[in-house]
Amino acid sequence: MRPFDTLIRLSEQQLDEKRKALSQLESGLEVARAGRAALDVELAKEQQAAGQSIDGARTYGAYAMAMIARRKAADQLIRDTETAVEAAREEVRTAFAELKRYQITHDARLAKLAAEQARKDQAVADETAQQLHRRKDDRL
């Protein structure tokens, strides 16, 4: 059963790698979301500052245009990362299902071998019992 053990071990390693990649993507998604939230905070501060001074009000228009572009870019990054995360999750699900298939098949084969060995052992025990019974009858 060593080839099956190797196959299961390889599948476990692949699953671990896919889980690590998913974890990194999820971390990146959280960073992207935090960056987007920081942009909202920055925008609120700039709006408040622009409302308090005339110079700030004059330059706010250019800032607002740049902020719109930055927010669009952040939103796009979040969408792209969410898509990548979902794809990675699907890969993890597929790898996990494959690993489980291998493990179930391996367990079934081991159970079959154990049942066959038990049957052989029982046949040997039965044969031994028959021989002992015959010897007992021969002595009488």
Coordinates of C-alpha atoms in Angstrom, one line a residue:
M1 CA 0.0 0.0 0.0
R2 CA 3.0 2.3 -0.1
P3 CA 2.1 3.8 -3.4
F4 CA -1.2 4.8 -2.0
D5 CA 0.4 6.3 1.1
T6 CA 2.7 8.3 -1.1
L7 CA -0.2 9.5 -3.2
I8 CA -2.1 10.6 0.0
R9 CA 0.9 12.3 1.4
L10 CA 1.4 14.2 -2.0
S11 CA -2.2 15.2 -2.0
E12 CA -2.0 16.5 1.6
Q13 CA 1.1 18.6 0.6
Q14 CA -0.7 20.0 -2.4
L15 CA -3.8 20.8 -0.2
D16 CA -1.5 22.5 2.3
E17 CA 0.1 24.6 -0.4
K18 CA -3.3 25.6 -1.7
R19 CA -4.5 26.5 1.8
K20 CA -1.4 28.7 2.3
A21 CA -2.0 30.5 -1.0
L22 CA -5.7 31.0 -0.1
S23 CA -4.6 32.4 3.3
Q24 CA -2.2 34.9 1.6
L25 CA -5.0 36.0 -0.8
E26 CA -7.4 36.5 2.1
S27 CA -4.8 38.5 3.9
G28 CA -4.3 40.6 0.8
L29 CA -8.0 41.1 0.5
E30 CA -8.1 42.4 4.1
V31 CA -5.3 44.8 3.4
A32 CA -7.1 46.0 0.3
R33 CA -10.3 46.6 2.2
A34 CA -8.4 48.4 5.0
G35 CA -6.7 50.6 2.4
R36 CA -10.1 51.4 0.9
A37 CA -11.4 52.3 4.4
A38 CA -8.4 54.5 4.9
L39 CA -9.2 56.3 1.7
D40 CA -12.7 57.1 3.1
V41 CA -11.2 58.4 6.3
E42 CA -8.7 60.5 4.4
L43 CA -11.5 61.9 2.2
A44 CA -13.6 62.9 5.2
K45 CA -10.6 64.7 6.8
E46 CA -9.9 66.5 3.5
Q47 CA -13.5 67.5 3.2
Q48 CA -13.5 68.9 6.7
A49 CA -10.2 70.8 6.0
A50 CA -11.5 72.2 2.7
G51 CA -14.6 73.5 4.5
Q52 CA -12.5 75.4 7.0
S53 CA -10.3 77.4 4.6
I54 CA -10.6 79.2 1.3
D55 CA -7.3 77.8 -0.1
G56 CA -8.4 74.3 0.9
A57 CA -11.7 74.8 -1.0
R58 CA -9.9 75.9 -4.1
T59 CA -7.6 72.8 -4.2
Y60 CA -10.2 70.4 -3.1
G61 CA -11.5 69.9 -6.7
A62 CA -8.2 68.5 -7.9
Y63 CA -7.9 66.4 -4.8
A64 CA -11.5 65.0 -5.2
M65 CA -10.7 64.0 -8.8
A66 CA -7.5 62.2 -7.7
M67 CA -9.4 60.6 -4.8
I68 CA -12.1 59.3 -7.2
A69 CA -9.4 57.6 -9.3
R70 CA -7.8 56.1 -6.2
R71 CA -11.1 54.8 -4.9
K72 CA -11.9 53.2 -8.2
A73 CA -8.5 51.6 -8.3
A74 CA -9.0 50.3 -4.7
D75 CA -12.4 49.0 -5.5
Q76 CA -11.1 47.2 -8.6
L77 CA -8.3 45.7 -6.5
I78 CA -10.8 44.4 -4.0
R79 CA -13.0 42.9 -6.8
D80 CA -10.0 41.3 -8.4
T81 CA -8.8 39.9 -5.1
E82 CA -12.2 38.6 -4.2
T83 CA -12.3 36.8 -7.6
A84 CA -8.9 35.3 -6.9
V85 CA -9.9 34.3 -3.4
E86 CA -13.0 32.5 -4.6
A87 CA -11.0 30.7 -7.3
A88 CA -8.5 29.7 -4.6
R89 CA -11.3 28.5 -2.4
E90 CA -12.6 26.3 -5.2
E91 CA -9.1 24.9 -5.7
V92 CA -8.9 24.1 -2.0
R93 CA -12.3 22.4 -2.1
T94 CA -11.3 20.3 -5.1
A95 CA -8.0 19.3 -3.6
F96 CA -9.7 18.4 -0.3
A97 CA -12.3 16.3 -2.2
E98 CA -9.5 14.5 -4.1
L99 CA -7.6 13.8 -0.9
K100 CA -10.7 12.4 0.8
R101 CA -11.3 10.2 -2.3
Y102 CA -7.8 8.8 -1.9
Q103 CA -8.2 8.3 1.8
I104 CA -11.6 6.6 1.5
T105 CA -10.3 4.3 -1.3
H106 CA -7.2 3.5 0.8
D107 CA -9.3 2.7 3.9
A108 CA -11.6 0.5 1.8
R109 CA -8.6 -1.4 0.4
L110 CA -7.2 -1.9 3.9
A111 CA -10.5 -3.1 5.1
K112 CA -10.8 -5.5 2.2
L113 CA -7.3 -6.8 2.9
A114 CA -8.0 -7.1 6.6
A115 CA -11.2 -9.0 5.9
E116 CA -9.4 -11.3 3.5
Q117 CA -6.7 -12.0 6.0
A118 CA -9.3 -12.7 8.7
R119 CA -11.0 -15.1 6.3
K120 CA -7.6 -16.9 5.7
D121 CA -6.9 -16.9 9.4
Q122 CA -10.3 -18.4 10.1
A123 CA -9.8 -21.0 7.4
V124 CA -6.5 -22.0 9.1
A125 CA -8.1 -22.1 12.5
D126 CA -11.0 -24.2 11.1
E127 CA -8.5 -26.6 9.5
T128 CA -6.6 -26.9 12.7
A129 CA -9.8 -27.6 14.6
Q130 CA -10.8 -30.3 12.1
Q131 CA -7.5 -32.0 12.4
L132 CA -7.7 -31.9 16.2
H133 CA -11.2 -33.3 16.1
R134 CA -10.1 -36.1 13.7
R135 CA -7.1 -37.0 16.0
K136 CA -9.5 -37.1 18.9
D137 CA -11.8 -39.4 17.1
D138 CA -8.8 -41.6 16.0
R139 CA -7.7 -42.0 19.6
L140 CA -11.1 -43.2 20.7

